[in-house]
Coordinates of N, CA and C in Angstrom, one line a residue:
M13 N 11.5 -0.7 15.5 CA 11.1 1.5 15.2 C 12.3 2.0 15.4
N14 N 12.8 2.8 14.6 CA 13.4 3.4 14.8 C 13.3 4.7 15.8
G15 N 12.0 4.6 16.1 CA 11.9 6.0 17.2 C 11.1 6.9 16.4
V16 N 10.3 7.3 17.1 CA 8.7 8.3 17.1 C 9.0 10.0 18.3
F17 N 9.6 10.6 17.3 CA 9.0 11.7 17.6 C 7.7 12.9 17.0
Y18 N 7.6 13.8 18.1 CA 6.1 14.7 17.7 C 6.7 16.0 16.9
E19 N 6.3 16.9 16.7 CA 5.5 17.8 16.2 C 4.9 18.9 16.1
S20 N 5.2 19.5 15.9 CA 3.6 20.3 15.9 C 2.7 20.7 14.0
A21 N 1.9 20.3 13.8 CA 2.1 20.1 12.5 C 1.4 20.9 11.9
P22 N 0.4 20.9 10.7 CA -0.5 21.8 9.0 C -1.6 21.2 10.2
A23 N -3.0 21.9 10.0 CA -4.3 21.2 10.0 C -4.4 20.7 8.9
G24 N -5.5 20.6 8.5 CA -5.9 19.4 7.3 C -6.4 17.9 7.2
S25 N -5.7 17.0 8.5 CA -6.5 15.8 8.8 C -7.6 15.3 9.1
A26 N -8.3 13.9 8.8 CA -9.5 14.1 9.7 C -9.1 13.9 10.9
T27 N -10.2 14.4 11.7 CA -10.4 14.6 13.4 C -11.9 13.9 13.7
S28 N -12.3 14.1 12.6 CA -14.3 14.4 12.8 C -14.6 12.3 13.7
S29 N -13.9 11.3 12.8 CA -14.6 10.5 14.0 C -13.9 10.0 14.6
S30 N -13.9 8.5 15.3 CA -13.6 8.7 16.2 C -11.9 7.1 15.6
N31 N -12.0 7.0 15.0 CA -11.5 6.2 14.3 C -9.9 6.4 12.4
P32 N -9.4 6.9 12.0 CA -8.7 6.4 11.0 C -8.8 6.4 10.2
N33 N -9.4 7.6 8.9 CA -10.1 8.0 7.1 C -8.4 6.5 6.4
I34 N -8.8 5.4 6.4 CA -7.8 4.7 5.8 C -7.9 4.5 4.4
G35 N -7.4 4.9 3.3 CA -7.1 4.7 1.4 C -6.1 3.6 1.2
I36 N -5.9 3.0 -0.1 CA -5.0 2.2 -0.5 C -4.7 2.6 -1.6
L37 N -3.5 2.7 -2.3 CA -2.8 3.4 -3.1 C -2.6 1.5 -3.5
L38 N -2.7 0.8 -5.0 CA -2.1 -0.2 -5.4 C -1.1 0.9 -7.0
L39 N -0.3 -0.1 -6.6 CA 0.5 0.1 -8.2 C 0.1 -0.5 -9.2
A40 N 0.1 -0.6 -10.4 CA -0.2 -2.1 -11.0 C 0.2 -1.6 -12.3
A41 N 1.6 -0.2 -12.2 CA 2.0 0.1 -13.3 C 3.4 -0.3 -14.5
G42 N 3.7 -1.2 -13.0 CA 5.2 -1.6 -13.7 C 4.7 -2.5 -15.8
Q43 N 6.6 -2.8 -16.0 CA 6.4 -3.5 -17.0 C 6.8 -4.8 -16.9
S44 N 7.4 -5.3 -16.2 CA 7.2 -6.2 -15.5 C 8.6 -6.6 -16.5
T45 N 10.1 -5.7 -17.1 CA 11.4 -5.6 -18.0 C 11.7 -7.9 -17.5
R46 N 12.1 -7.6 -16.6 CA 12.5 -8.7 -15.2 C 11.8 -10.3 -15.8
M47 N 10.9 -10.4 -15.7 CA 9.9 -10.5 -16.1 C 9.4 -11.4 -17.3
G48 N 9.7 -10.8 -19.1 CA 9.1 -10.8 -20.3 C 8.0 -10.6 -20.4
Q49 N 7.1 -11.0 -19.6 CA 5.4 -10.7 -20.0 C 4.9 -9.5 -18.5
N50 N 3.6 -9.8 -17.8 CA 2.8 -8.9 -17.0 C 3.4 -9.7 -16.4
K51 N 3.2 -9.1 -14.8 CA 3.9 -10.8 -13.8 C 1.9 -10.6 -13.3
Q52 N 2.0 -9.7 -13.0 CA 0.1 -9.5 -12.2 C -1.2 -10.3 -12.6
L53 N -0.4 -10.8 -14.7 CA -1.5 -11.0 -14.5 C -1.8 -12.9 -15.3
L54 N 0.0 -13.3 -13.9 CA 0.2 -14.4 -14.2 C -0.6 -14.8 -13.1
P55 N -0.7 -16.2 -13.8 CA -1.7 -17.6 -13.1 C -1.3 -17.6 -11.5
W56 N -2.7 -17.9 -10.7 CA -2.6 -17.7 -9.4 C -3.3 -18.6 -9.5
R57 N -4.1 -19.5 -7.8 CA -4.7 -19.9 -7.6 C -6.5 -20.1 -8.7
G58 N -6.4 -20.4 -9.8 CA -6.8 -20.0 -10.8 C -7.8 -18.9 -10.9
K59 N -6.5 -18.0 -10.7 CA -6.9 -16.1 -11.3 C -6.0 -16.0 -11.7
T60 N -5.7 -14.7 -11.3 CA -4.5 -13.7 -11.7 C -3.3 -13.9 -9.7
V61 N -2.3 -13.2 -9.7 CA -1.0 -12.0 -9.6 C -2.4 -11.5 -8.9
L62 N -2.1 -10.1 -9.5 CA -3.2 -9.5 -9.9 C -4.7 -9.9 -8.9
H63 N -5.5 -10.6 -9.5 CA -6.4 -10.9 -8.1 C -6.3 -11.3 -6.5
A64 N -5.1 -12.0 -6.5 CA -4.8 -12.3 -5.1 C -5.0 -10.6 -4.2
V65 N -3.7 -9.6 -5.0 CA -3.4 -8.8 -4.1 C -4.1 -8.0 -4.1
C66 N -5.5 -8.0 -4.6 CA -6.4 -7.2 -4.7 C -7.5 -7.8 -3.5
E67 N -8.3 -8.8 -3.3 CA -8.7 -10.2 -2.1 C -8.1 -9.3 -1.4
A68 N -6.1 -9.8 -1.0 CA -6.2 -9.2 0.5 C -6.1 -7.8 0.9
L69 N -6.0 -7.0 0.3 CA -6.1 -5.6 1.4 C -8.0 -4.9 0.5
R70 N -8.5 -5.6 -0.3 CA -9.8 -5.3 0.4 C -10.1 -6.8 1.5
G71 N -9.7 -7.4 1.8 CA -9.8 -8.5 2.8 C -9.8 -7.5 4.5
G72 N -8.7 -6.9 4.3 CA -8.3 -6.5 5.2 C -8.5 -5.7 5.5
W73 N -9.0 -4.4 5.0 CA -8.9 -3.3 4.7 C -11.0 -3.1 5.2
D74 N -11.8 -4.6 4.3 CA -12.9 -4.4 5.5 C -13.2 -5.1 6.7
L75 N -11.9 -5.7 7.2 CA -12.4 -6.7 8.9 C -11.3 -5.5 9.9
S76 N -11.2 -4.8 9.0 CA -10.6 -2.7 10.4 C -12.0 -2.5 10.7
N77 N -11.6 -1.6 11.0 CA -12.3 -0.8 12.2 C -11.8 0.9 10.7
V78 N -11.5 1.2 9.7 CA -12.1 2.1 9.2 C -12.7 2.9 7.6
H79 N -14.2 2.0 7.7 CA -15.0 2.6 7.4 C -15.3 4.0 6.9
P80 N -14.9 4.9 6.6 CA -15.5 6.3 6.3 C -17.7 6.0 5.7
P81 N -18.5 6.7 6.1 CA -19.6 6.4 6.5 C -19.9 7.3 4.6
V82 N -19.3 6.5 3.6 CA -20.0 6.8 2.4 C -19.7 5.4 1.0
G83 N -20.5 5.7 0.6 CA -20.9 4.4 -0.4 C -19.9 4.3 -1.8
R84 N -18.2 4.2 -1.6 CA -17.7 4.0 -2.6 C -16.4 3.8 -2.0
Y85 N -15.3 3.1 -2.1 CA -14.4 2.1 -1.0 C -12.8 3.5 -1.6
P86 N -11.8 4.0 -0.6 CA -11.1 4.7 -1.0 C -10.2 3.9 -1.7
F87 N -9.8 3.8 -2.5 CA -9.2 2.5 -3.2 C -8.8 3.5 -4.7
V88 N -7.5 3.6 -5.3 CA -7.7 3.6 -6.6 C -5.6 2.8 -7.2
A89 N -6.2 2.8 -7.9 CA -5.1 1.3 -8.5 C -4.4 2.5 -9.3
V90 N -3.6 2.4 -10.0 CA -2.9 3.3 -10.8 C -2.5 1.8 -11.7
T91 N -2.4 1.7 -13.3 CA -1.8 1.1 -14.2 C -1.2 1.8 -15.0
G92 N -0.6 1.2 -16.5 CA 0.1 1.0 -17.1 C 0.0 0.8 -18.7
Y93 N 0.6 -0.1 -19.4 CA 0.4 0.0 -21.0 C -1.0 -1.1 -21.1
D94 N -0.7 -1.8 -20.3 CA -1.9 -3.1 -19.9 C -3.8 -2.3 -19.6
H95 N -4.0 -1.5 -19.5 CA -4.9 -0.6 -18.7 C -5.7 -1.7 -19.1
K96 N -5.6 -2.2 -20.1 CA -7.3 -2.8 -20.4 C -7.1 -4.0 -20.0
L97 N -6.6 -4.6 -19.5 CA -6.6 -6.2 -18.7 C -6.3 -5.5 -17.7
L98 N -6.2 -5.0 -17.0 CA -5.4 -4.5 -15.4 C -6.9 -4.1 -15.0
D99 N -7.1 -3.1 -15.9 CA -8.9 -2.2 -14.9 C -10.3 -2.8 -14.7
P100 N -10.2 -4.3 -15.3 CA -11.6 -4.4 -14.7 C -10.9 -5.7 -14.0
I101 N -10.1 -5.8 -13.6 CA -9.6 -6.8 -11.8 C -9.8 -5.5 -10.8
V102 N -9.7 -4.9 -11.3 CA -9.1 -3.9 -9.8 C -10.1 -3.3 -9.5
E103 N -11.1 -2.9 -10.6 CA -12.4 -2.5 -11.3 C -13.4 -3.1 -9.6
S104 N -12.9 -4.2 -10.1 CA -14.2 -5.8 -9.6 C -14.1 -5.9 -8.0
Y105 N -13.4 -5.4 -7.5 CA -12.7 -4.3 -5.8 C -12.4 -3.4 -5.4
G106 N -13.6 -2.5 -6.4 CA -13.9 -1.7 -6.3 C -12.3 -0.4 -6.2
F107 N -11.8 -0.5 -6.3 CA -10.4 0.1 -6.5 C -10.9 1.2 -8.2
S108 N -11.1 2.4 -8.6 CA -11.5 3.4 -9.6 C -9.6 3.1 -10.1
T109 N -9.2 4.0 -11.3 CA -8.3 3.4 -11.7 C -7.5 4.9 -13.1
V110 N -6.5 5.2 -12.3 CA -5.7 6.2 -12.6 C -4.9 5.9 -13.6
W111 N -5.3 6.2 -15.0 CA -3.5 4.9 -16.3 C -2.4 6.5 -16.4
N112 N -1.1 5.4 -15.4 CA -0.3 6.4 -15.6 C 0.8 6.1 -17.8
L113 N 0.0 7.5 -18.2 CA 1.1 7.2 -19.4 C 1.9 7.3 -19.9
R114 N 2.9 7.3 -18.9 CA 4.5 7.0 -18.7 C 5.3 7.1 -18.1
P115 N 4.9 4.8 -17.3 CA 5.2 3.6 -16.4 C 6.7 4.2 -17.0
E116 N 7.3 3.8 -17.4 CA 8.9 4.3 -17.4 C 9.9 4.9 -17.0
N117 N 9.0 6.2 -16.4 CA 9.0 6.8 -15.8 C 9.3 7.0 -14.3
G118 N 9.4 5.3 -13.4 CA 9.5 5.0 -12.8 C 8.5 4.7 -11.4
Q119 N 8.7 4.3 -10.8 CA 7.5 4.3 -9.5 C 6.5 5.3 -9.2
G120 N 8.1 6.4 -8.7 CA 7.4 8.0 -8.3 C 6.3 8.9 -8.8
L121 N 6.5 7.9 -10.1 CA 4.9 9.0 -10.9 C 3.7 8.5 -10.5
S122 N 3.7 7.0 -10.2 CA 2.7 6.3 -10.4 C 2.2 7.1 -8.2
I123 N 3.0 6.9 -7.9 CA 2.8 7.1 -6.2 C 2.2 8.6 -7.1
G124 N 2.5 9.6 -6.9 CA 1.9 11.0 -7.4 C 0.8 10.7 -8.5
L125 N 0.2 10.4 -8.4 CA -0.8 10.3 -9.8 C -2.1 9.7 -8.7
G126 N -1.1 8.8 -8.1 CA -2.3 7.7 -7.4 C -2.9 8.4 -6.1
V127 N -1.5 9.3 -5.4 CA -1.9 9.7 -3.7 C -2.5 11.0 -4.5
Q128 N -1.9 11.6 -5.4 CA -3.3 12.8 -5.8 C -5.2 12.6 -6.0
Q129 N -4.4 11.8 -7.0 CA -6.5 11.2 -6.9 C -7.3 10.9 -5.8
L130 N -5.9 10.0 -4.7 CA -7.0 9.9 -3.1 C -7.5 11.4 -3.1
V131 N -5.9 12.4 -2.6 CA -6.3 12.8 -2.3 C -7.0 14.1 -2.3
N132 N -7.7 14.4 -3.3 CA -8.7 15.2 -4.5 C -9.9 14.0 -3.9
Q133 N -10.5 13.6 -4.6 CA -11.0 12.5 -4.5 C -12.9 13.2 -3.2
E134 N -13.8 13.2 -4.3 CA -15.5 13.2 -2.8 C -14.7 12.7 -1.7
W135 N -14.3 11.1 -1.4 CA -14.4 10.5 0.8 C -13.6 11.4 1.4
L136 N -14.2 11.2 2.5 CA -14.0 12.7 3.6 C -12.5 12.9 3.2
P137 N -11.6 13.4 3.5 CA -10.3 13.7 3.4 C -9.6 12.6 4.9
L138 N -8.4 12.1 4.2 CA -8.0 10.8 4.0 C -6.8 10.8 5.5
D139 N -6.7 9.9 6.4 CA -5.7 10.4 7.4 C -4.2 9.9 7.3
G140 N -4.6 8.5 6.0 CA -3.7 7.7 5.8 C -3.8 7.1 4.8
I141 N -3.1 6.7 3.6 CA -2.9 6.5 2.7 C -1.8 4.2 2.6
I142 N -2.9 3.4 2.5 CA -1.2 2.0 2.3 C -1.7 2.0 0.6
C143 N 0.5 2.2 0.6 CA 0.6 2.2 -0.7 C 1.6 0.6 -0.5
S144 N 0.5 0.0 -2.3 CA 0.6 -1.0 -1.9 C 1.1 -1.4 -3.5
V145 N 2.2 -2.6 -3.6 CA 2.6 -2.8 -5.6 C 1.7 -4.2 -4.8
A146 N 1.4 -4.8 -6.6 CA 0.9 -5.5 -7.1 C 1.8 -6.8 -7.5
D147 N 2.6 -7.4 -6.6 CA 2.9 -8.5 -7.2 C 3.4 -9.2 -5.9
Q148 N 2.7 -9.1 -5.0 CA 3.0 -9.5 -3.7 C 1.7 -11.1 -3.4
P149 N 1.9 -12.2 -4.4 CA 0.4 -13.4 -4.2 C 0.7 -13.7 -3.1
L150 N 1.2 -13.7 -2.3 CA 1.4 -14.1 -0.4 C 0.7 -13.0 0.6
L151 N 0.9 -12.5 -0.3 CA -0.9 -11.4 1.1 C -1.6 -11.9 1.2
T152 N -2.0 -11.3 3.1 CA -3.0 -11.8 3.7 C -3.5 -10.8 3.7
P153 N -5.3 -10.5 4.2 CA -5.4 -9.3 5.1 C -5.5 -8.8 6.6
F154 N -4.5 -10.4 7.0 CA -3.8 -10.6 8.6 C -3.0 -9.3 7.7
V155 N -1.9 -9.0 7.2 CA -1.0 -8.6 7.4 C -1.9 -6.6 7.3
I156 N -2.9 -6.4 6.0 CA -3.2 -5.4 5.8 C -4.0 -4.6 7.0
C157 N -4.2 -5.6 7.8 CA -5.6 -5.3 9.4 C -4.1 -4.8 11.2
E158 N -2.6 -5.3 10.1 CA -2.2 -5.6 11.7 C -1.1 -3.7 10.9
L159 N -1.5 -4.1 9.6 CA -0.7 -2.3 9.3 C -2.1 -1.3 9.6
I160 N -3.3 -1.2 9.7 CA -4.0 -0.3 9.5 C -4.0 -0.6 11.8
N161 N -4.1 -1.1 12.4 CA -4.1 -1.6 13.4 C -2.9 -1.4 14.0
A162 N -2.2 -1.0 14.1 CA -0.6 -1.0 14.4 C -1.2 1.7 14.1
F163 N -1.0 1.2 12.6 CA -1.6 3.2 12.8 C -2.4 3.3 13.1
Q164 N -3.6 2.9 13.5 CA -5.0 3.2 14.2 C -4.4 4.0 16.2
N165 N -3.8 3.0 16.3 CA -3.1 2.9 18.3 C -2.3 4.3 18.2
Q166 N -1.3 4.9 16.8 CA -0.7 5.9 17.1 C -1.9 7.5 16.6
W167 N -2.3 7.0 15.9 CA -3.0 7.4 15.5 C -3.6 8.7 16.5
I168 N -4.3 8.2 17.3 CA -5.0 7.9 18.9 C -4.4 8.9 19.4
I169 N -3.4 8.3 19.2 CA -2.5 9.0 20.9 C -2.1 10.9 20.2
E170 N -1.5 10.5 19.1 CA -1.9 12.1 18.2 C -2.6 12.5 17.8
R171 N -3.7 11.6 17.1 CA -5.1 13.1 18.1 C -5.5 13.5 19.3
R172 N -5.6 12.6 20.1 CA -5.1 13.2 21.8 C -4.7 14.0 21.7
V173 N -3.0 14.6 21.4 CA -2.7 15.7 22.2 C -2.3 16.7 21.1
G174 N -3.6 16.7 19.8 CA -3.2 17.6 18.5 C -2.6 17.7 17.4
E175 N -2.3 16.4 17.9 CA -0.5 16.5 16.3 C -0.9 16.2 15.2
L176 N -1.8 16.2 14.4 CA -2.1 15.7 13.1 C -2.7 17.3 12.3
P177 N -2.2 16.6 11.3 CA -1.8 15.0 10.4 C -0.5 13.9 10.7
S178 N -1.2 12.5 10.7 CA 0.0 11.8 11.4 C 1.4 12.0 10.7
K179 N 2.4 12.1 10.9 CA 3.9 11.6 10.8 C 4.1 10.0 10.5
T180 N 3.5 9.2 11.1 CA 3.1 7.8 11.4 C 3.4 7.2 9.9
I181 N 4.7 6.3 10.2 CA 4.8 5.5 8.6 C 4.9 3.5 9.6
V182 N 3.6 2.5 9.3 CA 3.7 1.4 9.3 C 4.8 1.1 8.2
M183 N 5.2 0.0 8.1 CA 6.3 -1.2 7.7 C 6.5 -2.3 8.1
P184 N 5.8 -3.4 7.4 CA 5.7 -4.7 7.7 C 7.0 -5.3 7.3
H185 N 7.5 -6.2 8.7 CA 9.1 -6.7 8.6 C 8.3 -8.6 8.9
Y186 N 8.1 -9.6 7.5 CA 8.6 -10.4 7.4 C 9.1 -12.0 8.2
G187 N 9.3 -12.9 8.4 CA 9.8 -14.1 8.7 C 10.3 -13.7 9.8
A188 N 11.3 -15.1 9.9 CA 12.7 -15.1 10.6 C 12.9 -14.3 10.4
A189 N 13.7 -13.6 9.3 CA 14.5 -12.5 8.8 C 14.4 -11.2 9.5
Y190 N 13.4 -11.3 9.6 CA 12.5 -10.3 10.1 C 12.9 -8.5 8.5
T191 N 12.3 -9.4 7.8 CA 12.2 -8.7 5.9 C 11.8 -7.6 5.9
P192 N 12.3 -6.9 6.1 CA 10.7 -5.3 5.0 C 10.6 -5.7 4.1
G193 N 9.6 -4.7 3.9 CA 8.5 -5.5 2.5 C 7.5 -4.0 2.9
N194 N 6.6 -4.8 1.6 CA 5.7 -4.0 1.4 C 4.4 -4.6 1.4
P195 N 2.8 -4.6 2.0 CA 3.1 -2.6 1.3 C 3.4 -1.4 3.3
V196 N 3.4 -1.1 2.6 CA 3.6 1.2 3.7 C 2.4 1.4 4.0
L197 N 2.6 1.9 5.5 CA 0.8 2.7 5.5 C 1.8 4.7 5.6
F198 N 1.8 5.2 5.0 CA 2.0 6.5 5.0 C 0.7 6.9 5.8
G199 N 1.2 7.5 6.9 CA 0.9 9.1 7.5 C 0.5 10.3 6.9
A200 N -0.5 11.0 6.9 CA -1.6 12.5 6.1 C -0.6 12.7 6.6
H201 N 0.0 13.7 6.8 CA 1.5 14.4 7.1 C 2.0 14.3 5.7
W202 N 2.9 13.0 5.4 CA 3.7 12.4 4.7 C 3.1 12.3 3.4
F203 N 1.6 12.8 2.4 CA 1.2 13.2 1.1 C 1.8 13.9 0.4
D204 N 1.6 14.5 0.9 CA 2.8 15.7 -0.5 C 4.2 15.7 -1.0
A205 N 5.2 15.2 -0.1 CA 6.2 14.2 0.0 C 5.7 13.4 -1.2
L206 N 4.9 12.4 -0.9 CA 4.5 11.4 -2.0 C 4.1 11.7 -3.4
C207 N 3.5 13.0 -3.7 CA 3.5 13.2 -4.9 C 4.2 13.8 -5.7
H208 N 5.6 13.7 -4.3 CA 7.2 14.9 -5.6 C 7.8 13.4 -5.4
I209 N 7.6 13.0 -5.8 CA 8.8 11.7 -5.7 C 9.1 11.7 -6.9
E210 N 11.0 11.9 -7.2 CA 11.1 11.4 -8.6 C 11.7 10.3 -8.7
G211 N 12.6 9.5 -10.3 CA 12.8 8.2 -10.9 C 11.6 6.8 -10.0
D212 N 12.5 5.9 -9.7 CA 11.9 4.7 -9.0 C 12.5 3.8 -7.5
Q213 N 12.6 5.4 -6.7 CA 13.3 4.5 -5.6 C 11.6 4.2 -4.7
G214 N 10.7 5.7 -4.9 CA 9.3 5.0 -4.7 C 9.3 5.9 -3.3
G215 N 8.7 4.9 -2.0 CA 8.5 5.8 -1.2 C 10.1 5.9 -0.2
K216 N 10.8 4.4 -0.4 CA 12.4 4.6 -0.2 C 13.0 6.3 0.4
T217 N 12.9 7.2 -0.4 CA 13.7 8.6 -0.3 C 12.8 9.1 1.0
I218 N 11.5 8.4 1.3 CA 10.4 9.4 2.6 C 11.9 7.9 4.0
I219 N 11.2 6.8 3.5 CA 11.1 5.8 4.9 C 13.2 5.9 5.1
Q220 N 13.9 6.4 4.1 CA 15.7 6.7 3.9 C 15.6 8.1 4.9
G221 N 14.2 8.7 4.4 CA 15.0 9.8 4.6 C 13.8 11.2 5.4
P222 N 13.8 11.9 5.6 CA 12.9 13.1 6.0 C 12.3 12.1 7.4
G223 N 11.4 10.7 6.8 CA 10.6 9.5 7.2 C 11.4 9.0 8.8
R224 N 12.4 8.9 8.4 CA 12.9 7.3 9.4 C 12.7 7.7 11.2
D225 N 12.2 8.2 11.2 CA 12.0 8.7 13.2 C 10.3 8.3 12.7
Y226 N 10.5 8.8 12.0 CA 8.5 8.2 12.5 C 8.2 6.8 12.1
I227 N 9.2 5.7 11.8 CA 8.4 5.2 11.6 C 7.8 3.7 12.9
R228 N 6.3 2.9 12.8 CA 6.8 1.8 13.0 C 6.4 0.6 12.5
N229 N 7.7 0.0 13.2 CA 8.2 -1.4 12.3 C 6.9 -2.4 13.1
I230 N 6.3 -3.8 11.8 CA 5.8 -4.6 13.0 C 6.2 -5.9 12.7
W231 N 5.9 -6.4 12.7 CA 7.1 -7.5 12.7 C 5.4 -9.2 12.1
I232 N 5.0 -9.4 10.7 CA 4.2 -10.7 10.5 C 5.3 -11.8 10.4
P233 N 4.9 -13.1 12.0 CA 5.7 -14.2 11.6 C 5.8 -14.3 10.5
A234 N 4.6 -15.5 9.0 CA 5.0 -15.5 8.6 C 6.0 -15.2 7.1
D235 N 6.2 -16.3 6.4 CA 7.7 -15.2 5.6 C 6.3 -15.5 4.2
I236 N 5.6 -13.6 3.7 CA 4.8 -13.8 2.6 C 5.3 -12.1 2.3
G237 N 6.1 -11.9 2.3 CA 5.9 -10.9 2.3 C 6.6 -9.9 0.0
D238 N 6.8 -12.3 0.0 CA 8.3 -12.1 -1.6 C 7.3 -11.0 -2.4
D239 N 7.8 -11.0 -3.5 CA 7.4 -10.2 -4.5 C 7.4 -11.5 -5.0
V240 N 7.2 -10.7 -6.6 CA 7.9 -11.5 -8.3 C 8.1 -10.6 -9.7
D241 N 9.4 -10.7 -9.2 CA 10.2 -10.1 -10.2 C 10.8 -11.2 -11.7
T242 N 10.8 -12.3 -11.4 CA 11.6 -12.9 -12.3 C 10.6 -14.3 -12.3
P243 N 11.2 -15.3 -13.4 CA 10.2 -16.3 -14.4 C 10.4 -17.5 -12.5
T244 N 11.9 -17.1 -11.9 CA 12.6 -18.2 -11.1 C 11.9 -17.5 -9.9
D245 N 11.7 -16.3 -9.2 CA 10.5 -16.1 -8.5 C 9.6 -16.1 -8.2
Y246 N 8.6 -16.3 -10.1 CA 7.3 -17.1 -9.4 C 7.1 -18.6 -9.7
E247 N 8.4 -19.5 -9.7 CA 8.5 -20.3 -9.4 C 8.9 -20.9 -8.4
R248 N 9.3 -20.1 -7.4 CA 10.5 -20.1 -6.4 C 8.3 -19.6 -5.6
I249 N 7.8 -19.0 -5.5 CA 7.2 -18.4 -4.6 C 5.5 -19.9 -5.1
G250 N 5.5 -20.4 -5.7 CA 4.5 -21.7 -6.7 C 4.2 -21.9 -5.5
N251 N 5.8 -22.6 -5.5 CA 6.0 -23.8 -4.4 C 6.8 -23.7 -4.3
R252 N 5.8 -22.2 -3.3 CA 6.1 -22.4 -1.4 C 4.6 -22.1 -1.1
E253 N 3.6 -21.4 -2.3 CA 2.4 -21.5 -1.8 C 1.5 -23.1 -1.9
S254 N 2.0 -24.1 -2.8 CA 1.8 -25.2 -3.4 C 1.6 -26.6 -1.7
E255 N 2.5 -25.8 -0.8 CA 3.2 -26.5 0.1 C 2.1 -25.4 1.2
D256 N 1.6 -24.8 1.1 CA 0.6 -24.2 2.3 C 1.5 -23.1 3.0
I257 N 2.3 -22.4 3.1 CA 3.5 -22.2 3.9 C 2.9 -19.6 3.1

């Protein structure tokens, strides 16, 4: 953790519940140029990589204590050119979808579209959003629970001293090498900044910039943060999965 410092924050975050309201943004609009085919649709455990990621996200959220009393899940997936193939998968896990018509413009556009959809929806106001990529097949519900628990602990402190919306950012580090990775949970203070990211840097513009002093790092002992970018990655991660890692 680089350090947490608090300043007065504008009103607008959800404060009516004893637990924070957490949404999930799944970025599934990547073009998979290095893979040569849509990596999210690659086979995994009898289904696809995308199924595995959705199961981890939904499973971890269901196990947490951040369920707003509404009938719909505060989940949004941003899909791209293969939306007709991807949308049915993510929708089966409770995600509503947004179609990014220009995924070649970079991940920042997808993040902005997804955050806007979450912020403008009919659910309760959100205190934080988990931003997840769609190519981490080893991801588990445990990771999502740990992100939410760490954020919730910090959010309770912020709520007590009246410093919401939260500036806390929770970021996982995996394995013995303490490798930083995804997903990342951003407090509501950063929603506007997330909507204005340009290019393909994604949340790094916040994590390495104005948000760096508000990061809370958590350690995930298992080395399960790898994503699938190339055929070599897919083969290597598949071999690890077959060894029950």
